[in-house]
PDB file of C-alpha atoms in Angstrom:
ATOM      1  CA  UNK N 147     -26.934 -44.609 -48.557  1.00 36.00           C
ATOM      2  CA  UNK N 148     -24.927 -42.709 -45.976  1.00 32.00           C
ATOM      3  CA  UNK N 149     -22.443 -40.026 -46.907  1.00 34.00           C
ATOM      4  CA  UNK N 150     -18.850 -40.192 -45.667  1.00 36.00           C
ATOM      5  CA  UNK N 151     -16.112 -37.823 -46.733  1.00 41.00           C
ATOM      6  CA  UNK N 152     -12.983 -39.196 -48.283  1.00 41.00           C
ATOM      7  CA  UNK N 153      -9.806 -39.320 -46.197  1.00 44.00           C
ATOM      8  CA  UNK N 154      -8.374 -36.328 -48.068  1.00 47.00           C
ATOM      9  CA  UNK N 155     -11.410 -34.224 -47.277  1.00 42.00           C
ATOM     10  CA  UNK N 156     -11.283 -35.348 -43.636  1.00 38.00           C
ATOM     11  CA  UNK N 157      -7.646 -34.306 -43.444  1.00 47.00           C
ATOM     12  CA  UNK N 158      -8.430 -30.881 -44.902  1.00 48.00           C
ATOM     13  CA  UNK N 159     -11.317 -30.417 -42.481  1.00 42.00           C
ATOM     14  CA  UNK N 160      -9.102 -31.385 -39.516  1.00 49.00           C
ATOM     15  CA  UNK N 161      -6.410 -28.901 -40.578  1.00 46.00           C
ATOM     16  CA  UNK N 162      -8.961 -26.125 -41.028  1.00 49.00           C
ATOM     17  CA  UNK N 163     -10.503 -26.880 -37.638  1.00 46.00           C
ATOM     18  CA  UNK N 164      -7.074 -26.899 -35.986  1.00 42.00           C
ATOM     19  CA  UNK N 165      -6.240 -23.530 -37.534  1.00 52.00           C
ATOM     20  CA  UNK N 166      -9.550 -22.104 -36.329  1.00 49.00           C
ATOM     21  CA  UNK N 167      -8.894 -23.347 -32.795  1.00 39.00           C
ATOM     22  CA  UNK N 168      -5.360 -21.913 -32.790  1.00 42.00           C
ATOM     23  CA  UNK N 169      -6.637 -18.592 -34.101  1.00 46.00           C
ATOM     24  CA  UNK N 170      -9.294 -18.472 -31.379  1.00 44.00           C
ATOM     25  CA  UNK N 171      -6.784 -19.322 -28.654  1.00 37.00           C
ATOM     26  CA  UNK N 172      -4.338 -16.709 -29.957  1.00 42.00           C
ATOM     27  CA  UNK N 173      -7.060 -14.077 -30.027  1.00 38.00           C
ATOM     28  CA  UNK N 174      -8.118 -14.999 -26.489  1.00 35.00           C
ATOM     29  CA  UNK N 175      -4.560 -14.850 -25.147  1.00 34.00           C
ATOM     30  CA  UNK N 176      -3.774 -11.599 -26.940  1.00 38.00           C
ATOM     31  CA  UNK N 177      -6.967  -9.969 -25.744  1.00 36.00           C
ATOM     32  CA  UNK N 178      -6.108 -11.113 -22.214  1.00 35.00           C
ATOM     33  CA  UNK N 179      -2.749  -9.383 -22.490  1.00 32.00           C
ATOM     34  CA  UNK N 180      -4.403  -6.191 -23.673  1.00 32.00           C
ATOM     35  CA  UNK N 181      -7.183  -6.247 -21.098  1.00 33.00           C
ATOM     36  CA  UNK N 182      -6.554  -4.264 -17.920  1.00 41.00           C
ATOM     37  CA  UNK N 183      -5.126  -6.244 -15.017  1.00 44.00           C
ATOM     38  CA  UNK N 184      -7.575  -4.408 -12.792  1.00 46.00           C
ATOM     39  CA  UNK N 185     -10.909  -5.816 -13.961  1.00 49.00           C
ATOM     40  CA  UNK N 186     -13.656  -3.742 -12.341  1.00 53.00           C
ATOM     41  CA  UNK N 187     -15.681  -5.365  -9.606  1.00 63.00           C
ATOM     42  CA  UNK N 188     -19.309  -4.316  -9.209  1.00 54.00           C
ATOM     43  CA  UNK N 189     -21.970  -4.902  -6.608  1.00 54.00           C
ATOM     44  CA  UNK N 190     -25.395  -6.422  -7.326  1.00 60.00           C
ATOM     45  CA  UNK N 191     -26.630  -3.072  -8.613  1.00 61.00           C
ATOM     46  CA  UNK N 192     -23.724  -2.679 -11.017  1.00 61.00           C
ATOM     47  CA  UNK N 193     -21.932   0.052  -9.058  1.00 70.00           C
ATOM     48  CA  UNK N 194     -18.144  -0.369  -8.925  1.00 76.00           C
ATOM     49  CA  UNK N 195     -16.722  -1.592  -5.627  1.00 89.00           C
ATOM     50  CA  UNK N 196     -13.714   0.247  -4.247  1.00 94.00           C
ATOM     51  CA  UNK N 197     -11.178  -2.160  -2.790  1.00 96.00           C
ATOM     52  CA  UNK N 198      -8.966  -1.147   0.116  1.00 97.00           C
ATOM     53  CA  UNK N 199      -5.194  -0.822  -0.189  1.00 98.00           C
ATOM     54  CA  UNK N 200      -3.219  -3.334   1.868  1.00 98.00           C
ATOM     55  CA  UNK N 201       0.188  -2.615   3.382  1.00 98.00           C
ATOM     56  CA  UNK N 202       2.528  -5.591   2.877  1.00 98.00           C
ATOM     57  CA  UNK N 203       3.611  -6.423   6.463  1.00 97.00           C
ATOM     58  CA  UNK N 204       6.555  -8.536   5.328  1.00 97.00           C
ATOM     59  CA  UNK N 205       8.051  -5.453   3.664  1.00 97.00           C
ATOM     60  CA  UNK N 206       7.481  -3.065   6.566  1.00 98.00           C
ATOM     61  CA  UNK N 207      10.646  -2.162   8.480  1.00 98.00           C
ATOM     62  CA  UNK N 208      10.947  -2.196  11.353  1.00 98.00           C
ATOM     63  CA  UNK N 209       8.074  -4.654  11.704  1.00 97.00           C
ATOM     64  CA  UNK N 210       4.925  -3.067  13.096  1.00 97.00           C
ATOM     65  CA  UNK N 211       4.498  -3.244  16.863  1.00 98.00           C
ATOM     66  CA  UNK N 212       6.921  -2.418  19.669  1.00 98.00           C
ATOM     67  CA  UNK N 213      10.265  -0.942  18.586  1.00 98.00           C
ATOM     68  CA  UNK N 214      13.158  -0.352  20.984  1.00 97.00           C
ATOM     69  CA  UNK N 215      15.126   2.797  20.120  1.00 98.00           C
ATOM     70  CA  UNK N 216      18.233   4.475  21.493  1.00 97.00           C
ATOM     71  CA  UNK N 217      17.455   8.053  22.539  1.00 96.00           C
ATOM     72  CA  UNK N 218      21.131   8.966  22.167  1.00 96.00           C
ATOM     73  CA  UNK N 219      20.912   8.438  18.417  1.00 96.00           C
ATOM     74  CA  UNK N 220      19.495  11.101  16.135  1.00 96.00           C
ATOM     75  CA  UNK N 221      16.989   9.345  13.870  1.00 97.00           C
ATOM     76  CA  UNK N 222      15.402   6.129  12.656  1.00 98.00           C
ATOM     77  CA  UNK N 223      13.968   5.322   9.242  1.00 98.00           C
ATOM     78  CA  UNK N 224      10.588   3.594   9.020  1.00 99.00           C
ATOM     79  CA  UNK N 225       9.633   2.064   5.699  1.00 98.00           C
ATOM     80  CA  UNK N 226       6.480   0.762   4.085  1.00 98.00           C
ATOM     81  CA  UNK N 227       8.169  -1.337   1.425  1.00 97.00           C
ATOM     82  CA  UNK N 228       5.089  -2.170  -0.632  1.00 98.00           C
ATOM     83  CA  UNK N 229       1.334  -1.642  -0.784  1.00 98.00           C
ATOM     84  CA  UNK N 230      -1.099  -3.916  -2.634  1.00 98.00           C
ATOM     85  CA  UNK N 231      -3.834  -2.006  -4.475  1.00 97.00           C
ATOM     86  CA  UNK N 232      -6.250  -3.849  -6.753  1.00 95.00           C
ATOM     87  CA  UNK N 233      -7.710  -0.642  -8.195  1.00 95.00           C
ATOM     88  CA  UNK N 234      -4.874   0.370 -10.490  1.00 93.00           C
ATOM     89  CA  UNK N 235      -6.239   3.841 -11.217  1.00 92.00           C
ATOM     90  CA  UNK N 236      -6.254   4.866  -7.562  1.00 96.00           C
ATOM     91  CA  UNK N 237      -3.651   7.298  -6.296  1.00 97.00           C
ATOM     92  CA  UNK N 238      -2.574   6.312  -2.784  1.00 98.00           C
ATOM     93  CA  UNK N 239      -2.126   8.963  -0.107  1.00 99.00           C
ATOM     94  CA  UNK N 240       0.229   8.140   2.760  1.00 99.00           C
ATOM     95  CA  UNK N 241       0.123  10.246   5.909  1.00 99.00           C
ATOM     96  CA  UNK N 242       2.427   9.825   8.907  1.00 99.00           C
ATOM     97  CA  UNK N 243       1.579  10.813  12.485  1.00 98.00           C
ATOM     98  CA  UNK N 244       3.616  10.936  15.694  1.00 98.00           C
ATOM     99  CA  UNK N 245       1.586  10.633  18.917  1.00 98.00           C
ATOM    100  CA  UNK N 246      -1.729  11.424  17.214  1.00 98.00           C
ATOM    101  CA  UNK N 247      -4.565  11.691  19.727  1.00 94.00           C
ATOM    102  CA  UNK N 248      -7.385  13.466  17.857  1.00 91.00           C
ATOM    103  CA  UNK N 249      -7.504  16.448  20.240  1.00 90.00           C
ATOM    104  CA  UNK N 250      -4.244  17.881  21.513  1.00 91.00           C
ATOM    105  CA  UNK N 251      -2.069  16.557  18.694  1.00 95.00           C
ATOM    106  CA  UNK N 252      -3.390  16.195  15.155  1.00 96.00           C
ATOM    107  CA  UNK N 253      -0.177  17.312  13.455  1.00 97.00           C
ATOM    108  CA  UNK N 254       0.904  15.721  10.180  1.00 98.00           C
ATOM    109  CA  UNK N 255       4.493  14.524  10.332  1.00 98.00           C
ATOM    110  CA  UNK N 256       4.766  13.775   6.597  1.00 98.00           C
ATOM    111  CA  UNK N 257       2.645  13.330   3.463  1.00 98.00           C
ATOM    112  CA  UNK N 258       3.578  11.035   0.563  1.00 97.00           C
ATOM    113  CA  UNK N 259       1.913   9.972  -2.687  1.00 97.00           C
ATOM    114  CA  UNK N 260       2.059   6.614  -4.446  1.00 97.00           C
ATOM    115  CA  UNK N 261       1.096   7.251  -8.099  1.00 94.00           C
ATOM    116  CA  UNK N 262      -1.250   5.198 -10.262  1.00 92.00           C
ATOM    117  CA  UNK N 263       0.124   1.866 -11.467  1.00 81.00           C
ATOM    118  CA  UNK N 264      -0.940   0.328 -14.780  1.00 77.00           C
ATOM    119  CA  UNK N 265       1.136  -2.849 -14.692  1.00 88.00           C
ATOM    120  CA  UNK N 266       0.960  -4.541 -11.309  1.00 92.00           C
ATOM    121  CA  UNK N 267      -1.187  -4.438  -8.197  1.00 95.00           C
ATOM    122  CA  UNK N 268       1.869  -4.129  -5.920  1.00 96.00           C
ATOM    123  CA  UNK N 269       3.280  -0.637  -5.570  1.00 96.00           C
ATOM    124  CA  UNK N 270       6.626   0.453  -4.222  1.00 95.00           C
ATOM    125  CA  UNK N 271       6.007   2.084  -0.864  1.00 96.00           C
ATOM    126  CA  UNK N 272       7.541   5.037   0.912  1.00 98.00           C
ATOM    127  CA  UNK N 273       9.565   5.837   4.011  1.00 98.00           C
ATOM    128  CA  UNK N 274       9.674   8.292   6.894  1.00 99.00           C
ATOM    129  CA  UNK N 275      12.746   9.435   8.786  1.00 98.00           C
ATOM    130  CA  UNK N 276      11.857  10.045  12.431  1.00 98.00           C
ATOM    131  CA  UNK N 277      14.179  12.673  13.914  1.00 98.00           C
ATOM    132  CA  UNK N 278      14.556  12.326  17.650  1.00 97.00           C
ATOM    133  CA  UNK N 279      15.532  15.975  18.264  1.00 95.00           C
ATOM    134  CA  UNK N 280      12.930  17.475  15.940  1.00 96.00           C
ATOM    135  CA  UNK N 281      10.382  19.790  17.608  1.00 95.00           C
ATOM    136  CA  UNK N 282       8.061  18.970  14.725  1.00 95.00           C
ATOM    137  CA  UNK N 283       8.132  15.258  15.513  1.00 97.00           C
ATOM    138  CA  UNK N 284       8.369  15.627  19.297  1.00 97.00           C
ATOM    139  CA  UNK N 285       7.063  19.104  20.234  1.00 94.00           C
ATOM    140  CA  UNK N 286       7.091  18.229  23.947  1.00 92.00           C
ATOM    141  CA  UNK N 287      10.445  16.488  23.848  1.00 94.00           C
ATOM    142  CA  UNK N 288      11.439  12.859  23.756  1.00 96.00           C
ATOM    143  CA  UNK N 289      10.055  10.606  26.485  1.00 96.00           C
ATOM    144  CA  UNK N 290      12.150   7.735  27.795  1.00 96.00           C
ATOM    145  CA  UNK N 291      10.917   4.422  29.182  1.00 95.00           C
ATOM    146  CA  UNK N 292       8.207   1.900  28.395  1.00 92.00           C
ATOM    147  CA  UNK N 293       5.616   3.736  30.494  1.00 95.00           C
ATOM    148  CA  UNK N 294       6.079   6.858  28.352  1.00 96.00           C
ATOM    149  CA  UNK N 295       6.252   5.296  24.900  1.00 98.00           C
ATOM    150  CA  UNK N 296       5.565   7.291  21.753  1.00 98.00           C
ATOM    151  CA  UNK N 297       3.492   6.069  18.824  1.00 98.00           C
ATOM    152  CA  UNK N 298       4.208   6.404  15.109  1.00 99.00           C
ATOM    153  CA  UNK N 299       1.472   5.615  12.613  1.00 99.00           C
ATOM    154  CA  UNK N 300       1.214   5.565   8.825  1.00 99.00           C
ATOM    155  CA  UNK N 301      -2.208   5.665   7.147  1.00 99.00           C
ATOM    156  CA  UNK N 302      -2.552   4.682   3.467  1.00 99.00           C
ATOM    157  CA  UNK N 303      -5.786   5.855   1.816  1.00 99.00           C
ATOM    158  CA  UNK N 304      -7.069   5.483  -1.743  1.00 98.00           C
ATOM    159  CA  UNK N 305      -8.777   8.882  -1.478  1.00 98.00           C
ATOM    160  CA  UNK N 306      -7.296  12.216  -0.435  1.00 98.00           C
ATOM    161  CA  UNK N 307      -7.661  13.065   3.242  1.00 99.00           C
ATOM    162  CA  UNK N 308     -10.429  15.511   4.145  1.00 98.00           C
ATOM    163  CA  UNK N 309      -9.761  18.906   5.713  1.00 96.00           C
ATOM    164  CA  UNK N 310     -11.714  20.114   8.724  1.00 94.00           C
ATOM    165  CA  UNK N 311     -13.461  16.775   9.296  1.00 96.00           C
ATOM    166  CA  UNK N 312     -12.959  14.657  12.400  1.00 96.00           C
ATOM    167  CA  UNK N 313     -10.803  12.830  13.083  1.00 96.00           C
ATOM    168  CA  UNK N 314      -8.788  15.862  12.024  1.00 97.00           C
ATOM    169  CA  UNK N 315      -6.180  15.318   9.303  1.00 98.00           C
ATOM    170  CA  UNK N 316      -6.953  11.617   8.978  1.00 97.00           C
ATOM    171  CA  UNK N 317     -10.609  11.483   7.913  1.00 98.00           C
ATOM    172  CA  UNK N 318     -11.254  10.081   4.422  1.00 98.00           C
ATOM    173  CA  UNK N 319     -14.387  10.331   2.211  1.00 97.00           C
ATOM    174  CA  UNK N 320     -17.131   7.748   2.724  1.00 96.00           C
ATOM    175  CA  UNK N 321     -16.152   5.936  -0.470  1.00 95.00           C
ATOM    176  CA  UNK N 322     -12.498   5.879   0.547  1.00 97.00           C
ATOM    177  CA  UNK N 323     -10.728   2.812   1.887  1.00 98.00           C
ATOM    178  CA  UNK N 324      -7.541   2.719   3.942  1.00 98.00           C
ATOM    179  CA  UNK N 325      -5.018   0.598   5.782  1.00 98.00           C
ATOM    180  CA  UNK N 326      -2.568   1.570   8.496  1.00 98.00           C
ATOM    181  CA  UNK N 327       0.459   0.370  10.399  1.00 98.00           C
ATOM    182  CA  UNK N 328       1.724   1.559  13.761  1.00 98.00           C
ATOM    183  CA  UNK N 329       4.828   1.307  15.886  1.00 99.00           C
ATOM    184  CA  UNK N 330       5.043   1.754  19.660  1.00 98.00           C
ATOM    185  CA  UNK N 331       8.364   3.523  20.226  1.00 98.00           C
ATOM    186  CA  UNK N 332      10.151   2.738  23.486  1.00 98.00           C
ATOM    187  CA  UNK N 333      13.230   4.919  23.970  1.00 98.00           C
ATOM    188  CA  UNK N 334      16.113   4.177  26.316  1.00 97.00           C
ATOM    189  CA  UNK N 335      19.146   6.363  27.049  1.00 94.00           C
ATOM    190  CA  UNK N 336      21.312   3.994  29.053  1.00 90.00           C
ATOM    191  CA  UNK N 337      23.932   3.455  26.340  1.00 90.00           C
ATOM    192  CA  UNK N 338      25.729   5.475  23.723  1.00 93.00           C
ATOM    193  CA  UNK N 339      24.578   5.433  20.153  1.00 93.00           C
ATOM    194  CA  UNK N 340      26.557   2.953  18.021  1.00 85.00           C
ATOM    195  CA  UNK N 341      29.057   4.727  15.786  1.00 61.00           C
ATOM    196  CA  UNK N 342      27.280   3.800  12.567  1.00 50.00           C
ATOM    197  CA  UNK N 343      24.112   5.541  13.799  1.00 49.00           C
ATOM    198  CA  UNK N 344      25.818   8.645  15.162  1.00 46.00           C
ATOM    199  CA  UNK N 345      25.224  11.749  12.993  1.00 48.00           C
TER     200      UNK N 345
END
């Protein structure tokens, strides 16, 4: 003689099972909300892997590459609009260079920090205002023409830059990761600066 529960018992069992499933799903969803967005990634030996920051090119202005500038104006703003960083606890260090060459010119034009972010992997970036008449930015003066272009570069590192280590002022620790963007600046002086750009 086989045993079969009555319909009332079946109904009660179904309701209890449904409640258990809903409770499990709720617990899973809630724990997912409380878990860090930045789940650690480890290598085969279990050591955490440091992931490199990534500058968002679509939010970089002007776009990286060749930029035509009017030497009769006074300045131009360059902006890194956003940086993607999967390791939420990393502070990002942004360092700007004008005409860096590793020997004769290792000067830092500007330092910026992007603080830790606990909510999203995309961080608001930073900007740099290049001043055409600044001896700090152009110690040897402004060069005009495509054959004498200047270069502006921004380096974003997830570790602080090292001091006294080559390449000077831009070396990062071995465990550090970085990204960079550069602009080739071609100045011309054959027309007046538009009124809205005049200081």
